[in-house]
Amino acid sequence: MLIDKKEGLSALLSTFLLTILLTLASCEAGDGQKVEGRKEIVLASRLWSTPRERQFIIDSVLGPFEKENGVRVHLQTVDEEELLSATIGEDGEGDAGFDVLISYISMVERWRGTELFLDLEPRQKLWEGRSFMDIRSTVKRYRREEAEGTYFLPLAMDSYLLCVNKKALPYLPKGYDIDDLTWSELGHWLKVIAAARGEGKFGFSAATQSMLIYQLGGIILSYGGGFPDISSPAALDAWEALLSFRDGISPRISDYESMVAPMVEGKEWISLVHNARAGAIYQSNPEQFILSPPPKGPAGRGAIVGMSLVGVRKDAQNIDLAVALVEYMTQPAINLHINLGIGGFVPPIREAFDLLEAQKQPAIEHSMRVLSEGVLDYIPPDFSEWATVKLIVERAFFKILFEDGYVNKEYLGEAQKKIEDFRKKR
C-alpha cells in the first residue's frame, strides 16, 4: 500500500521526536530527581541564594569537580527550616532527597538529632594538614558533648566590622585608635561629628527584620551580657552607653536594610556592618574607607558571628563522591576561592587564610581578628519564631533610645520575658 507523502513525513517526524524525548527522559530527571545509572550528587545549601552567587558556584567551583570526577552535582538553595521539616516529615518518615548539606551553625545541632549524617572522623586522613576553626568552641553556652564525632566541617564564617569614611577622620579625638576603639570612645567621636555636622552620621541596618538584633547583640556582649539579652545588669550598662551617644546616630537608620549604598554615597560616615558588606563598601573606593574590628567594652570585643558547615548523609547514593565533594570544598585554595567569590566571607581553615597574604583583603583580615579574639555568640538553636524575637528587640531599641530616653528597666524586663517565651523547652 502506498502512503501519502505528507502522512509519511508526519509519521516519520513523530517517530523522530518521540525518540528524542525518550532519550532526553533517560538522561534528565525532572524536579531535581536522581537518574538511575548515573553518578549524581544533590547539594542542598543555605548559602548562595542570589543568582550571581549561585552561578559563580556552579561554574567556578562545582564545574571543575564534576569534570574531574565524572559526576553531576545538583545545587539546591533551600530554606533550612523547611528542609528539616521535609526531611523529618510529620510522621518521622519524610525525605527531602539530598546527599550533602551546607547548614547554619545553630541548625547543625538539630540536624545531628536526626542521626542522618555520616561521622567523618574515620575518614580524617582526607583532611590531614588542614586546621579547621570552629567558633562553637569559643561560645560559653555551647554544649561540648554535642560536638563528639565529626559530622559537619566548617566551610565559611562571618562577623561584623566597623566601617569608616575618611571624611570622619578630622573629627577623631586626639589619641583615639580606630583599630582599638572602645564603645565610649566611639560614642564621643560620634557626638563630635554630630555637633559639627548638625546630624548623626552613625548608621546601621535598623529596618524591620534586618540586622539590628545582631549589631545590638554585639554591643551587649561587649559589656558582659548574653544573646539575646536586653535586660541583664550587663545589658543595662550597654543601654546606658548607647543612650550617651544617641545624638550621633543617623536619623535615617530605620530605612536601612543594607548599609552599602548609604556608606558608598556618603550619607553616613561610620557603620557597624556585616563583613561581606563591609568588603563591598571598601572595594567601591579603597582610598576612601577604613575597616576595623568593632569597638570593645569592659568584657572585650563582642560580636554576633555566623558559620556555615558541610556534612554528608550516611545514606547518600554515591557516598564516596559525596565525601569527595566535601574534601574538595575544604581544600585551602578552593575554600578561599569560594569565600572570596561569594562576597568576602571568612575561610575557616587556617591554611586558606594564610593564602591571603598575597592579597589585600582587610574585611577578611579584620574579621579573623574578631573571630580569634572576640567575645562571640551566634543565633541560638533553641528559639522558635526567631522573626518575632527580632521584632521585640527592635521595638525595645527604638523605645529606649528615641521615645523614653532612659533605661526603662521595667519595660526591658517585660520584653525579655516575651523573648524567653519563644525559647524551646529542652
Coordinates of C-alpha atoms in Angstrom, one line a residue:
M1 CA 0.0 0.0 0.0
L2 CA 1.3 3.4 -0.9
I3 CA 1.5 6.1 1.9
D4 CA 0.7 9.7 1.2
K5 CA 3.9 11.8 1.3
K6 CA 2.6 14.2 3.9
E7 CA 1.3 11.4 6.1
G8 CA 4.6 9.5 5.7
L9 CA 6.6 12.6 6.6
S10 CA 4.4 13.3 9.6
A11 CA 4.8 9.8 10.9
L12 CA 8.5 9.9 10.4
L13 CA 8.8 13.2 12.2
S14 CA 6.6 12.0 15.1
T15 CA 8.7 8.9 15.5
F16 CA 11.9 11.0 15.4
L17 CA 10.5 13.4 18.1
L18 CA 9.4 10.6 20.3
T19 CA 12.8 9.0 20.1
I20 CA 14.4 12.3 21.1
L21 CA 12.0 12.8 24.0
L22 CA 12.6 9.3 25.3
T23 CA 16.4 9.8 25.0
L24 CA 16.2 13.1 27.0
A25 CA 14.0 11.5 29.6
S26 CA 16.6 8.8 30.1
C27 CA 19.3 11.5 30.6
E28 CA 17.4 14.0 32.8
A29 CA 15.2 13.7 35.8
G30 CA 12.7 16.5 36.4
D31 CA 12.3 18.4 39.6
G32 CA 15.8 17.6 40.9
Q33 CA 15.3 13.8 41.0
K34 CA 18.2 11.5 40.6
V35 CA 18.7 9.4 37.4
E36 CA 19.3 5.7 37.7
G37 CA 22.6 4.5 36.5
R38 CA 24.2 8.0 36.5
K39 CA 26.6 9.4 39.1
E40 CA 24.9 12.3 40.8
I41 CA 25.0 14.3 44.0
V42 CA 22.4 16.6 45.3
L43 CA 23.9 19.5 47.3
A44 CA 21.4 21.4 49.5
S45 CA 22.7 24.8 50.7
R46 CA 21.5 27.7 52.8
L47 CA 24.3 29.7 51.1
W48 CA 24.5 31.1 47.6
S49 CA 20.9 32.2 47.2
T50 CA 21.4 35.1 44.8
P51 CA 21.7 34.4 41.1
R52 CA 25.2 35.8 40.9
E53 CA 26.4 33.6 43.8
R54 CA 24.7 30.6 42.5
Q55 CA 26.2 30.9 39.0
F56 CA 29.6 31.5 40.4
I57 CA 29.5 28.3 42.5
I58 CA 28.1 26.3 39.6
D59 CA 30.6 27.5 37.0
S60 CA 33.7 28.1 39.1
V61 CA 33.5 25.6 41.9
L62 CA 31.2 22.7 41.1
G63 CA 32.0 22.6 37.4
P64 CA 35.7 21.6 37.8
F65 CA 34.7 19.0 40.4
E66 CA 32.1 17.5 38.0
K67 CA 34.6 17.3 35.2
E68 CA 37.3 15.7 37.3
N69 CA 35.1 13.1 38.9
G70 CA 32.6 12.4 36.1
V71 CA 29.6 13.3 38.3
R72 CA 26.7 15.8 38.1
V73 CA 26.2 18.0 41.2
H74 CA 22.7 19.4 41.5
L75 CA 22.8 22.6 43.6
Q76 CA 19.6 23.3 45.6
T77 CA 19.4 26.6 47.6
V78 CA 17.0 26.0 50.4
D79 CA 15.2 27.4 53.4
E80 CA 16.8 25.2 56.1
E81 CA 13.8 25.2 58.4
E82 CA 11.6 24.0 55.6
L83 CA 14.2 21.4 54.5
L84 CA 14.5 20.0 58.1
S85 CA 10.7 19.7 58.3
A86 CA 10.5 18.0 54.9
T87 CA 13.4 15.6 55.8
I88 CA 11.8 14.5 59.1
G89 CA 8.2 14.6 58.0
E90 CA 5.1 14.8 60.2
D91 CA 5.3 11.1 60.8
G92 CA 9.0 11.0 61.2
E93 CA 9.5 9.3 57.9
G94 CA 10.0 12.2 55.5
D95 CA 12.8 12.5 52.9
A96 CA 13.9 15.7 51.2
G97 CA 16.3 13.8 48.9
F98 CA 19.7 15.4 49.3
D99 CA 23.2 13.9 49.8
V100 CA 25.3 16.8 51.0
L101 CA 24.1 19.7 53.2
I102 CA 25.5 23.1 54.0
S103 CA 23.9 24.2 57.3
Y104 CA 23.9 27.2 59.5
I105 CA 25.7 26.8 62.8
S106 CA 22.6 26.9 65.0
M107 CA 20.8 24.4 62.8
V108 CA 23.6 21.8 62.9
E109 CA 22.7 20.7 66.4
R110 CA 19.1 20.0 65.2
W111 CA 20.4 18.0 62.2
R112 CA 22.6 16.0 64.5
G113 CA 19.5 14.9 66.3
T114 CA 18.1 13.3 63.1
E115 CA 21.0 10.8 63.1
L116 CA 21.1 11.0 59.3
F117 CA 24.6 12.2 58.9
L118 CA 27.9 10.4 58.4
D119 CA 30.6 10.6 61.1
L120 CA 33.6 11.9 59.1
E121 CA 36.1 11.1 61.9
P122 CA 37.1 7.7 60.4
R123 CA 38.0 9.5 57.2
Q124 CA 40.1 12.2 58.9
K125 CA 43.1 11.4 56.8
L126 CA 41.4 13.1 53.9
W127 CA 41.7 16.4 55.9
E128 CA 45.3 16.0 57.1
G129 CA 47.2 19.3 57.0
R130 CA 44.0 21.4 57.4
S131 CA 43.4 23.3 60.6
F132 CA 39.7 24.0 61.0
M133 CA 38.5 26.8 63.2
D134 CA 35.2 26.1 64.9
I135 CA 33.7 29.1 66.6
R136 CA 31.4 26.9 68.6
S137 CA 34.2 26.0 71.0
T138 CA 34.6 29.7 71.9
V139 CA 31.0 30.2 72.8
K140 CA 30.2 29.8 76.5
R141 CA 26.8 28.1 76.2
Y142 CA 27.9 25.6 73.5
R143 CA 27.5 22.1 74.9
R144 CA 30.7 20.2 74.1
E145 CA 29.0 16.8 74.3
E146 CA 27.1 17.6 71.1
A147 CA 30.3 18.0 69.3
E148 CA 31.5 14.4 69.8
G149 CA 32.3 12.9 66.4
T150 CA 32.9 14.9 63.3
Y151 CA 29.6 15.2 61.4
F152 CA 30.0 18.7 59.9
L153 CA 33.1 20.6 58.8
P154 CA 33.3 24.4 58.8
L155 CA 33.0 26.0 55.4
A156 CA 32.5 29.7 55.8
M157 CA 32.4 32.3 58.7
D158 CA 31.2 35.8 59.1
S159 CA 31.2 38.7 61.6
Y160 CA 30.6 42.4 61.9
L161 CA 33.1 45.2 61.3
L162 CA 33.4 48.9 61.8
C163 CA 33.4 50.8 58.5
V164 CA 34.7 54.4 58.5
N165 CA 34.5 57.0 55.7
K166 CA 37.7 59.1 55.9
K167 CA 35.5 62.2 56.0
A168 CA 35.1 61.4 59.7
L169 CA 38.8 61.4 60.5
P170 CA 39.2 65.2 61.1
Y171 CA 36.7 64.8 64.0
L172 CA 38.5 61.9 65.6
P173 CA 39.6 63.0 69.1
K174 CA 43.3 63.0 69.6
G175 CA 44.8 59.7 71.0
Y176 CA 42.0 57.5 69.7
D177 CA 43.0 54.4 67.7
I178 CA 40.4 53.3 65.1
D179 CA 41.7 49.8 65.3
D180 CA 41.3 49.6 69.1
L181 CA 38.3 51.8 70.0
T182 CA 36.1 51.3 73.0
W183 CA 32.4 51.9 72.7
S184 CA 32.7 55.0 74.9
E185 CA 35.4 56.4 72.6
L186 CA 33.2 55.8 69.6
G187 CA 30.3 57.5 71.3
H188 CA 32.5 60.6 72.0
W189 CA 33.6 60.6 68.4
L190 CA 30.1 60.4 67.1
K191 CA 28.9 63.2 69.3
V192 CA 31.8 65.4 68.0
I193 CA 30.7 64.7 64.4
A194 CA 27.0 65.4 65.1
A195 CA 27.8 68.7 66.8
A196 CA 29.9 69.8 63.8
R197 CA 27.6 68.5 61.0
G198 CA 24.2 69.1 62.6
E199 CA 23.2 65.4 62.5
G200 CA 24.4 62.0 63.4
K201 CA 26.5 60.1 60.9
F202 CA 26.5 56.6 62.5
G203 CA 24.3 54.3 60.5
F204 CA 23.3 50.7 60.7
S205 CA 20.7 48.3 59.4
A206 CA 17.7 49.0 61.6
A207 CA 14.8 48.4 59.1
T208 CA 12.3 45.9 60.3
Q209 CA 13.7 42.3 60.3
S210 CA 17.1 43.5 59.3
M211 CA 20.4 43.2 61.3
L212 CA 19.7 45.4 64.3
I213 CA 19.4 42.4 66.7
Y214 CA 22.9 41.3 65.8
Q215 CA 24.5 44.7 66.0
L216 CA 22.9 45.4 69.3
G217 CA 23.8 41.9 70.5
G218 CA 27.5 42.5 69.8
I219 CA 27.4 45.7 71.9
I220 CA 25.7 43.9 74.8
L221 CA 28.2 41.0 74.6
S222 CA 31.0 43.7 74.9
Y223 CA 29.5 44.7 78.3
G224 CA 29.3 41.1 79.6
G225 CA 25.7 40.3 78.6
G226 CA 24.4 37.3 76.7
F227 CA 22.3 36.8 73.5
P228 CA 19.5 37.5 73.0
D229 CA 19.7 39.5 76.3
I230 CA 18.3 43.0 76.7
S231 CA 17.6 43.2 80.5
S232 CA 20.6 41.7 82.5
P233 CA 22.7 44.1 84.5
A234 CA 25.4 44.0 81.8
A235 CA 22.8 44.7 79.1
L236 CA 21.6 47.7 81.1
D237 CA 25.1 49.1 81.1
A238 CA 25.2 48.7 77.3
W239 CA 21.9 50.6 77.0
E240 CA 23.4 53.4 79.1
A241 CA 26.4 53.6 76.8
L242 CA 24.1 53.7 73.7
L243 CA 22.0 56.5 75.3
S244 CA 25.1 58.6 75.9
F245 CA 25.6 58.9 72.1
R246 CA 22.2 58.6 70.6
D247 CA 22.6 62.1 69.1
G248 CA 25.4 60.7 67.0
I249 CA 23.1 58.1 65.4
S250 CA 21.7 58.9 62.0
P251 CA 18.0 59.8 61.9
R252 CA 17.7 57.5 58.8
I253 CA 18.6 54.1 60.3
S254 CA 15.0 52.8 60.3
D255 CA 15.1 53.0 56.5
Y256 CA 18.3 50.9 56.1
E257 CA 18.2 47.2 55.2
S258 CA 21.8 47.4 54.0
M259 CA 24.5 49.9 54.7
V260 CA 26.3 49.5 51.4
A261 CA 24.6 52.3 49.4
P262 CA 24.4 54.8 52.3
M263 CA 28.1 54.4 53.0
V264 CA 29.2 54.5 49.4
E265 CA 27.1 57.5 48.7
G266 CA 28.4 59.3 51.7
K267 CA 25.1 59.7 53.5
E268 CA 26.6 58.0 56.6
W269 CA 30.2 58.1 57.6
I270 CA 30.5 55.3 60.2
S271 CA 28.7 52.0 60.3
L272 CA 28.7 48.6 62.1
V273 CA 28.2 46.2 59.2
H274 CA 28.4 42.6 58.1
N275 CA 31.9 41.8 56.9
A276 CA 30.8 40.8 53.4
R277 CA 29.0 44.1 53.0
A278 CA 32.0 45.9 54.6
G279 CA 34.2 44.4 51.9
A280 CA 31.8 45.7 49.2
I281 CA 31.9 49.2 50.7
Y282 CA 35.7 49.1 50.9
Q283 CA 36.2 47.8 47.4
S284 CA 34.0 50.5 46.0
N285 CA 36.8 53.0 46.9
P286 CA 39.7 51.6 48.9
E287 CA 41.2 55.1 49.2
Q288 CA 38.0 56.5 50.9
F289 CA 37.2 53.8 53.5
I290 CA 38.8 52.2 56.6
L291 CA 37.8 48.9 58.1
S292 CA 38.5 47.8 61.6
P293 CA 37.2 45.4 64.3
P294 CA 34.1 46.6 66.2
P295 CA 34.7 48.6 69.4
K296 CA 35.2 46.8 72.7
G297 CA 33.6 47.2 76.1
P298 CA 34.5 46.1 79.6
A299 CA 34.1 42.4 78.7
G300 CA 36.0 42.6 75.4
R301 CA 35.1 42.9 71.7
G302 CA 31.7 41.4 71.4
A303 CA 30.3 40.1 68.1
I304 CA 27.4 38.0 66.9
V305 CA 29.0 35.7 64.3
G306 CA 27.9 33.1 61.9
M307 CA 29.3 29.9 60.4
S308 CA 28.2 27.5 57.7
L309 CA 29.2 23.9 57.9
V310 CA 29.0 21.0 55.5
G311 CA 28.0 17.4 56.2
V312 CA 27.2 14.2 54.3
R313 CA 24.1 12.0 54.7
K314 CA 25.1 8.4 55.6
D315 CA 22.5 7.1 53.1
A316 CA 23.8 9.2 50.2
Q317 CA 23.6 7.2 46.9
N318 CA 27.2 7.9 45.9
I319 CA 28.7 8.3 49.4
D320 CA 32.3 8.3 48.3
L321 CA 31.7 11.0 45.8
A322 CA 29.7 13.0 48.4
V323 CA 32.6 12.8 50.8
A324 CA 35.0 13.7 47.9
L325 CA 32.9 16.9 47.3
V326 CA 33.3 17.9 51.0
E327 CA 37.0 17.2 50.8
Y328 CA 37.2 19.3 47.6
M329 CA 35.3 22.3 49.1
T330 CA 37.6 22.3 52.1
Q331 CA 40.9 22.3 50.2
P332 CA 42.5 25.6 51.3
A333 CA 42.8 27.1 47.8
I334 CA 39.2 26.1 46.8
N335 CA 37.8 27.2 50.2
L336 CA 39.4 30.6 49.8
H337 CA 38.1 30.8 46.2
I338 CA 34.6 30.1 47.5
N339 CA 34.6 32.6 50.3
L340 CA 36.1 35.4 48.2
G341 CA 33.8 34.7 45.3
I342 CA 30.6 35.0 47.4
G343 CA 31.5 38.4 48.8
G344 CA 34.3 38.1 51.3
F345 CA 33.2 35.6 53.9
V346 CA 36.0 34.3 56.1
P347 CA 37.6 30.9 55.3
P348 CA 37.5 28.7 58.5
I349 CA 40.7 26.9 57.5
R350 CA 44.0 28.4 58.7
E351 CA 45.8 27.3 55.6
A352 CA 43.3 29.0 53.4
F353 CA 43.6 32.2 55.4
D354 CA 47.4 32.0 55.0
L355 CA 46.9 32.2 51.2
L356 CA 45.5 35.7 51.7
E357 CA 49.0 37.2 52.4
A358 CA 49.4 37.9 48.7
Q359 CA 46.1 39.8 48.5
K360 CA 44.8 42.8 50.2
Q361 CA 41.5 41.7 51.9
P362 CA 41.0 43.9 55.0
A363 CA 37.4 42.7 55.5
I364 CA 38.6 39.1 56.0
E365 CA 41.8 40.1 57.9
H366 CA 39.9 42.1 60.5
S367 CA 37.1 39.6 60.7
M368 CA 39.6 36.9 61.5
R369 CA 40.9 39.1 64.4
V370 CA 37.3 39.3 65.7
L371 CA 36.7 35.6 65.4
S372 CA 40.0 34.8 67.0
E373 CA 39.9 37.3 69.9
G374 CA 36.3 38.4 70.4
V375 CA 33.6 37.6 72.8
L376 CA 31.4 35.6 70.4
D377 CA 27.9 34.3 70.2
Y378 CA 25.6 33.2 67.4
I379 CA 21.9 32.6 66.8
P380 CA 20.8 30.1 69.4
P381 CA 19.2 26.9 68.2
D382 CA 16.6 26.7 70.9
F383 CA 14.2 29.5 69.8
S384 CA 11.0 29.2 67.8
E385 CA 9.7 32.3 66.0
W386 CA 13.1 34.0 65.7
A387 CA 11.5 36.7 63.5
T388 CA 9.2 37.6 66.4
V389 CA 12.2 37.8 68.7
K390 CA 13.9 40.2 66.3
L391 CA 10.8 42.4 66.4
I392 CA 10.8 42.5 70.2
V393 CA 14.4 43.6 70.3
E394 CA 13.9 46.2 67.5
R395 CA 10.9 47.7 69.4
A396 CA 13.0 47.9 72.6
F397 CA 15.8 49.7 70.8
F398 CA 13.6 52.4 69.4
K399 CA 11.6 52.8 72.5
I400 CA 14.6 53.2 74.9
L401 CA 16.7 55.4 72.6
F402 CA 14.2 57.6 70.9
E403 CA 11.0 57.5 72.9
D404 CA 11.8 57.1 76.6
G405 CA 15.3 58.5 76.5
Y406 CA 16.3 56.5 79.6
V407 CA 17.0 52.8 80.6
N408 CA 13.4 51.7 81.3
K409 CA 14.2 48.6 83.3
E410 CA 10.6 47.6 83.8
Y411 CA 9.9 47.6 80.0
L412 CA 13.1 45.8 79.2
G413 CA 12.3 43.1 81.8
E414 CA 8.9 42.5 80.3
A415 CA 10.3 42.4 76.8
Q416 CA 12.9 39.8 77.9
K417 CA 10.1 37.7 79.3
K418 CA 8.4 37.7 75.9
I419 CA 11.7 36.7 74.3
E420 CA 12.0 33.8 76.7
D421 CA 8.5 32.6 75.9
F422 CA 9.9 31.7 72.5
R423 CA 12.7 29.6 73.9
K424 CA 12.0 25.9 73.2
K425 CA 11.8 23.7 76.2
R426 CA 14.5 21.1 76.3

